[in-house]
Amino acid sequence: MRALLLLGSMLLSALASASPMLLLTQQQAPYSVQMADGSQQGLALQTIRCALQRSGQTAVIRFVSWSRAQRLVESGEADGYFPASRNPQRDERALWIGPAAQQQWRWYLRRDSRLDPAAPEFIQQAKVGAYAGSNMHQWLLDHGYHISVSPPGHDQMLDVLLAGRADAVLAANLAMEALITSRGAENRVRSVLLQDKPLGLYLARHFLVQQPQLAEQLQQQMQRCYQLPR
């Protein structure tokens, strides 16, 4: 009986590994980008593809909105999402594997603003924002900030800031700085560091039950791929 159970477990594992994983991400330069010709690139995407290949795994990567990506993984319609920083709510349903890319959470304010995010009164006085579904948005909620905007995508954060719909927005540094440069807004915005918050891959715990060794394999390879020169 034990032999049959072991054989059944091995067959299920083999079948699971033979099927490509479905991983979801969002359009967020420079971490994950889908080009007009359909090709995919980015700092986090490159690291994750490298780790998958070294682990002998195949994956289909699809671009969707960030909130939808997390909902689909929670409902079992997809296996994982990236690039994501950790928080307790995500840890309950999925396992974080990383890092895949570095990230700083930074406050972005208009250049002429006199507000200081480090001042005690900032949390009561400032109207702030982060994009919907992001860890930054959850962090603002958890810490009692006055959230005035929560657009569906990261790339709208600069627009709401410059339009005065928020006094400050909390955003990922590389993505926001790429956006600021592309819009020629370097002289209109300043930033203040909040914390380092590396990005990684979240895999659904119900998916990992089928392949109990996968998380450890991917974690080992992710560390190797993350250290490769870019």
PDB file of C-alpha atoms in Angstrom, residues 16-193:
ATOM      1  CA  ALA A  16       2.144  18.760 -12.380  1.00  0.00           C
ATOM      2  CA  SER A  17       5.702  19.519 -13.449  1.00  0.00           C
ATOM      3  CA  ALA A  18       4.880  18.579 -17.067  1.00  0.00           C
ATOM      4  CA  SER A  19       2.208  21.314 -17.272  1.00  0.00           C
ATOM      5  CA  PRO A  20       3.446  24.901 -17.638  1.00  0.00           C
ATOM      6  CA  MET A  21       2.881  27.118 -14.626  1.00  0.00           C
ATOM      7  CA  LEU A  22       0.660  30.157 -15.154  1.00  0.00           C
ATOM      8  CA  LEU A  23       2.331  33.232 -13.694  1.00  0.00           C
ATOM      9  CA  LEU A  24       0.804  36.700 -13.751  1.00  0.00           C
ATOM     10  CA  THR A  25       2.522  40.061 -13.754  1.00  0.00           C
ATOM     11  CA  GLN A  26       1.773  43.690 -14.519  1.00  0.00           C
ATOM     12  CA  GLN A  27       3.178  46.240 -16.945  1.00  0.00           C
ATOM     13  CA  GLN A  28       5.739  48.010 -14.750  1.00  0.00           C
ATOM     14  CA  ALA A  29       9.048  49.127 -16.219  1.00  0.00           C
ATOM     15  CA  PRO A  30      11.807  48.227 -15.484  1.00  0.00           C
ATOM     16  CA  TYR A  31      10.600  45.124 -13.573  1.00  0.00           C
ATOM     17  CA  SER A  32       8.272  43.488 -16.119  1.00  0.00           C
ATOM     18  CA  VAL A  33       7.418  44.829 -19.567  1.00  0.00           C
ATOM     19  CA  GLN A  34       5.537  43.436 -22.546  1.00  0.00           C
ATOM     20  CA  MET A  35       6.711  45.063 -25.755  1.00  0.00           C
ATOM     21  CA  ALA A  36       4.560  45.910 -28.769  1.00  0.00           C
ATOM     22  CA  ASP A  37       5.915  42.865 -30.616  1.00  0.00           C
ATOM     23  CA  GLY A  38       4.799  40.573 -27.769  1.00  0.00           C
ATOM     24  CA  SER A  39       8.278  39.970 -26.338  1.00  0.00           C
ATOM     25  CA  GLN A  40       8.673  40.158 -22.556  1.00  0.00           C
ATOM     26  CA  GLN A  41      11.550  41.612 -20.558  1.00  0.00           C
ATOM     27  CA  GLY A  42      12.423  43.318 -17.290  1.00  0.00           C
ATOM     28  CA  LEU A  43      14.646  42.957 -14.235  1.00  0.00           C
ATOM     29  CA  ALA A  44      12.303  40.757 -12.197  1.00  0.00           C
ATOM     30  CA  LEU A  45      11.035  38.821 -15.207  1.00  0.00           C
ATOM     31  CA  GLN A  46      14.595  38.009 -16.288  1.00  0.00           C
ATOM     32  CA  THR A  47      15.528  36.667 -12.831  1.00  0.00           C
ATOM     33  CA  ILE A  48      12.382  34.565 -12.542  1.00  0.00           C
ATOM     34  CA  ARG A  49      12.747  33.080 -16.027  1.00  0.00           C
ATOM     35  CA  CYS A  50      16.350  32.176 -15.183  1.00  0.00           C
ATOM     36  CA  ALA A  51      15.294  30.447 -11.929  1.00  0.00           C
ATOM     37  CA  LEU A  52      12.518  28.529 -13.689  1.00  0.00           C
ATOM     38  CA  GLN A  53      14.844  27.293 -16.428  1.00  0.00           C
ATOM     39  CA  ARG A  54      17.505  26.207 -13.919  1.00  0.00           C
ATOM     40  CA  SER A  55      14.811  24.333 -11.980  1.00  0.00           C
ATOM     41  CA  GLY A  56      13.529  22.574 -15.094  1.00  0.00           C
ATOM     42  CA  GLN A  57      10.178  24.375 -14.944  1.00  0.00           C
ATOM     43  CA  THR A  58       8.156  25.868 -17.784  1.00  0.00           C
ATOM     44  CA  ALA A  59       5.771  28.776 -17.376  1.00  0.00           C
ATOM     45  CA  VAL A  60       3.331  30.923 -19.297  1.00  0.00           C
ATOM     46  CA  ILE A  61       3.587  34.565 -18.208  1.00  0.00           C
ATOM     47  CA  ARG A  62       0.575  36.816 -18.744  1.00  0.00           C
ATOM     48  CA  PHE A  63       0.177  40.538 -18.134  1.00  0.00           C
ATOM     49  CA  VAL A  64      -2.963  41.633 -16.268  1.00  0.00           C
ATOM     50  CA  SER A  65      -3.882  44.326 -13.774  1.00  0.00           C
ATOM     51  CA  TRP A  66      -2.196  43.912 -10.401  1.00  0.00           C
ATOM     52  CA  SER A  67      -5.398  43.496  -8.393  1.00  0.00           C
ATOM     53  CA  ARG A  68      -6.678  40.888 -10.861  1.00  0.00           C
ATOM     54  CA  ALA A  69      -3.403  38.966 -10.728  1.00  0.00           C
ATOM     55  CA  GLN A  70      -3.746  38.459  -6.991  1.00  0.00           C
ATOM     56  CA  ARG A  71      -7.435  37.546  -7.208  1.00  0.00           C
ATOM     57  CA  LEU A  72      -6.786  34.911  -9.882  1.00  0.00           C
ATOM     58  CA  VAL A  73      -4.033  33.293  -7.818  1.00  0.00           C
ATOM     59  CA  GLU A  74      -6.196  33.274  -4.690  1.00  0.00           C
ATOM     60  CA  SER A  75      -9.056  31.628  -6.614  1.00  0.00           C
ATOM     61  CA  GLY A  76      -6.786  28.934  -8.070  1.00  0.00           C
ATOM     62  CA  GLU A  77      -7.032  30.177 -11.662  1.00  0.00           C
ATOM     63  CA  ALA A  78      -3.294  30.981 -11.767  1.00  0.00           C
ATOM     64  CA  ASP A  79      -0.247  29.648  -9.922  1.00  0.00           C
ATOM     65  CA  GLY A  80       1.671  32.782  -8.954  1.00  0.00           C
ATOM     66  CA  TYR A  81       2.274  36.497  -9.456  1.00  0.00           C
ATOM     67  CA  PHE A  82       5.237  38.875  -9.525  1.00  0.00           C
ATOM     68  CA  PRO A  83       6.994  41.242  -8.905  1.00  0.00           C
ATOM     69  CA  ALA A  84       5.691  41.439  -5.362  1.00  0.00           C
ATOM     70  CA  SER A  85       7.020  42.541  -2.002  1.00  0.00           C
ATOM     71  CA  ARG A  86       6.003  40.675   1.129  1.00  0.00           C
ATOM     72  CA  ASN A  87       3.160  41.406   3.496  1.00  0.00           C
ATOM     73  CA  PRO A  88       1.297  39.251   6.058  1.00  0.00           C
ATOM     74  CA  GLN A  89      -1.928  39.132   4.033  1.00  0.00           C
ATOM     75  CA  ARG A  90      -0.152  37.691   0.980  1.00  0.00           C
ATOM     76  CA  ASP A  91       1.880  35.287   3.131  1.00  0.00           C
ATOM     77  CA  GLU A  92      -1.316  33.612   4.342  1.00  0.00           C
ATOM     78  CA  ARG A  93      -2.220  32.344   0.861  1.00  0.00           C
ATOM     79  CA  ALA A  94       1.080  32.206  -1.003  1.00  0.00           C
ATOM     80  CA  LEU A  95       4.792  31.625  -0.476  1.00  0.00           C
ATOM     81  CA  TRP A  96       7.266  34.389  -1.343  1.00  0.00           C
ATOM     82  CA  ILE A  97      10.369  33.347  -3.305  1.00  0.00           C
ATOM     83  CA  GLY A  98      13.074  35.913  -3.905  1.00  0.00           C
ATOM     84  CA  PRO A  99      14.562  38.337  -4.228  1.00  0.00           C
ATOM     85  CA  ALA A 100      14.056  38.785  -7.950  1.00  0.00           C
ATOM     86  CA  ALA A 101      14.765  42.540  -8.034  1.00  0.00           C
ATOM     87  CA  GLN A 102      15.664  45.295  -5.639  1.00  0.00           C
ATOM     88  CA  GLN A 103      13.136  47.945  -4.737  1.00  0.00           C
ATOM     89  CA  GLN A 104      12.911  50.953  -2.490  1.00  0.00           C
ATOM     90  CA  TRP A 105       9.642  52.356  -1.272  1.00  0.00           C
ATOM     91  CA  ARG A 106       9.944  56.104  -1.649  1.00  0.00           C
ATOM     92  CA  TRP A 107       7.608  59.003  -1.023  1.00  0.00           C
ATOM     93  CA  TYR A 108       7.228  61.213  -4.095  1.00  0.00           C
ATOM     94  CA  LEU A 109       6.169  64.808  -3.597  1.00  0.00           C
ATOM     95  CA  ARG A 110       5.961  67.852  -5.840  1.00  0.00           C
ATOM     96  CA  ARG A 111       9.221  69.793  -5.808  1.00  0.00           C
ATOM     97  CA  ASP A 112       7.666  72.867  -4.181  1.00  0.00           C
ATOM     98  CA  SER A 113       5.975  70.916  -1.379  1.00  0.00           C
ATOM     99  CA  ARG A 114       7.138  71.720   2.149  1.00  0.00           C
ATOM    100  CA  LEU A 115       5.722  68.527   3.645  1.00  0.00           C
ATOM    101  CA  ASP A 116       8.143  66.181   5.385  1.00  0.00           C
ATOM    102  CA  PRO A 117       7.120  62.488   5.335  1.00  0.00           C
ATOM    103  CA  ALA A 118       9.288  61.896   8.411  1.00  0.00           C
ATOM    104  CA  ALA A 119       7.458  64.532  10.476  1.00  0.00           C
ATOM    105  CA  PRO A 120       4.938  63.222  13.053  1.00  0.00           C
ATOM    106  CA  GLU A 121       2.149  65.420  11.658  1.00  0.00           C
ATOM    107  CA  PHE A 122       2.524  64.103   8.091  1.00  0.00           C
ATOM    108  CA  ILE A 123       0.280  61.107   8.692  1.00  0.00           C
ATOM    109  CA  GLN A 124      -2.612  63.363   9.797  1.00  0.00           C
ATOM    110  CA  GLN A 125      -2.082  66.268   7.398  1.00  0.00           C
ATOM    111  CA  ALA A 126      -1.054  64.764   4.068  1.00  0.00           C
ATOM    112  CA  LYS A 127      -3.321  63.360   1.380  1.00  0.00           C
ATOM    113  CA  VAL A 128      -1.452  60.358   0.019  1.00  0.00           C
ATOM    114  CA  GLY A 129      -1.878  57.565  -2.489  1.00  0.00           C
ATOM    115  CA  ALA A 130      -0.629  54.287  -3.920  1.00  0.00           C
ATOM    116  CA  TYR A 131      -1.981  52.150  -6.722  1.00  0.00           C
ATOM    117  CA  ALA A 132      -4.789  49.698  -5.972  1.00  0.00           C
ATOM    118  CA  GLY A 133      -3.769  46.188  -4.961  1.00  0.00           C
ATOM    119  CA  SER A 134      -0.193  47.141  -4.158  1.00  0.00           C
ATOM    120  CA  ASN A 135       1.588  46.289  -0.933  1.00  0.00           C
ATOM    121  CA  MET A 136       2.171  50.022  -0.534  1.00  0.00           C
ATOM    122  CA  HIS A 137      -1.566  50.684  -0.597  1.00  0.00           C
ATOM    123  CA  GLN A 138      -2.123  48.028   2.074  1.00  0.00           C
ATOM    124  CA  TRP A 139       0.678  49.518   4.178  1.00  0.00           C
ATOM    125  CA  LEU A 140      -0.928  52.964   4.031  1.00  0.00           C
ATOM    126  CA  LEU A 141      -4.249  51.473   5.124  1.00  0.00           C
ATOM    127  CA  ASP A 142      -2.633  49.549   7.970  1.00  0.00           C
ATOM    128  CA  HIS A 143      -0.851  52.647   9.277  1.00  0.00           C
ATOM    129  CA  GLY A 144      -3.796  55.035   9.199  1.00  0.00           C
ATOM    130  CA  TYR A 145      -2.814  57.408   6.389  1.00  0.00           C
ATOM    131  CA  HIS A 146      -5.369  59.621   4.631  1.00  0.00           C
ATOM    132  CA  ILE A 147      -5.575  57.959   1.196  1.00  0.00           C
ATOM    133  CA  SER A 148      -7.027  60.330  -1.385  1.00  0.00           C
ATOM    134  CA  VAL A 149      -6.193  58.351  -4.557  1.00  0.00           C
ATOM    135  CA  SER A 150      -5.687  54.700  -5.476  1.00  0.00           C
ATOM    136  CA  PRO A 151      -5.571  54.385  -9.277  1.00  0.00           C
ATOM    137  CA  PRO A 152      -5.606  50.897 -10.835  1.00  0.00           C
ATOM    138  CA  GLY A 153      -2.088  51.117 -12.300  1.00  0.00           C
ATOM    139  CA  HIS A 154       1.363  52.256 -11.186  1.00  0.00           C
ATOM    140  CA  ASP A 155       1.886  54.548 -14.187  1.00  0.00           C
ATOM    141  CA  GLN A 156      -1.000  56.793 -13.116  1.00  0.00           C
ATOM    142  CA  MET A 157       0.679  57.709  -9.847  1.00  0.00           C
ATOM    143  CA  LEU A 158       2.730  60.513 -11.363  1.00  0.00           C
ATOM    144  CA  ASP A 159      -0.351  62.017 -13.014  1.00  0.00           C
ATOM    145  CA  VAL A 160      -2.358  62.203  -9.787  1.00  0.00           C
ATOM    146  CA  LEU A 161       0.607  63.706  -7.947  1.00  0.00           C
ATOM    147  CA  LEU A 162       1.295  66.430 -10.513  1.00  0.00           C
ATOM    148  CA  ALA A 163      -2.428  67.187 -10.802  1.00  0.00           C
ATOM    149  CA  GLY A 164      -2.556  67.871  -7.050  1.00  0.00           C
ATOM    150  CA  ARG A 165      -4.935  65.021  -6.248  1.00  0.00           C
ATOM    151  CA  ALA A 166      -2.423  63.857  -3.619  1.00  0.00           C
ATOM    152  CA  ASP A 167       0.269  65.618  -1.609  1.00  0.00           C
ATOM    153  CA  ALA A 168       2.510  62.566  -1.831  1.00  0.00           C
ATOM    154  CA  VAL A 169       2.422  59.106  -3.364  1.00  0.00           C
ATOM    155  CA  LEU A 170       4.220  55.990  -2.237  1.00  0.00           C
ATOM    156  CA  ALA A 171       5.862  54.150  -5.129  1.00  0.00           C
ATOM    157  CA  ALA A 172       8.618  51.751  -6.179  1.00  0.00           C
ATOM    158  CA  ASN A 173      11.742  53.766  -6.922  1.00  0.00           C
ATOM    159  CA  LEU A 174      12.944  52.238 -10.207  1.00  0.00           C
ATOM    160  CA  ALA A 175       9.483  52.152 -11.744  1.00  0.00           C
ATOM    161  CA  MET A 176       8.624  55.680 -10.637  1.00  0.00           C
ATOM    162  CA  GLU A 177      11.958  57.141 -11.673  1.00  0.00           C
ATOM    163  CA  ALA A 178      11.652  55.550 -15.120  1.00  0.00           C
ATOM    164  CA  LEU A 179       8.198  57.119 -15.422  1.00  0.00           C
ATOM    165  CA  ILE A 180       9.428  60.527 -14.245  1.00  0.00           C
ATOM    166  CA  THR A 181      12.265  60.458 -16.789  1.00  0.00           C
ATOM    167  CA  SER A 182       9.982  59.412 -19.638  1.00  0.00           C
ATOM    168  CA  ARG A 183       7.648  62.335 -18.843  1.00  0.00           C
ATOM    169  CA  GLY A 184      10.486  64.852 -18.440  1.00  0.00           C
ATOM    170  CA  ALA A 185       9.334  65.651 -14.900  1.00  0.00           C
ATOM    171  CA  GLU A 186      12.679  65.445 -13.075  1.00  0.00           C
ATOM    172  CA  ASN A 187      12.504  69.097 -11.987  1.00  0.00           C
ATOM    173  CA  ARG A 188       8.919  68.826 -10.754  1.00  0.00           C
ATOM    174  CA  VAL A 189       9.256  65.958  -8.267  1.00  0.00           C
ATOM    175  CA  ARG A 190      11.385  65.035  -5.255  1.00  0.00           C
ATOM    176  CA  SER A 191      11.533  61.809  -3.252  1.00  0.00           C
ATOM    177  CA  VAL A 192      12.193  60.625   0.292  1.00  0.00           C
ATOM    178  CA  LEU A 193      13.217  57.067   1.179  1.00  0.00           C
TER     179      LEU A 193
END
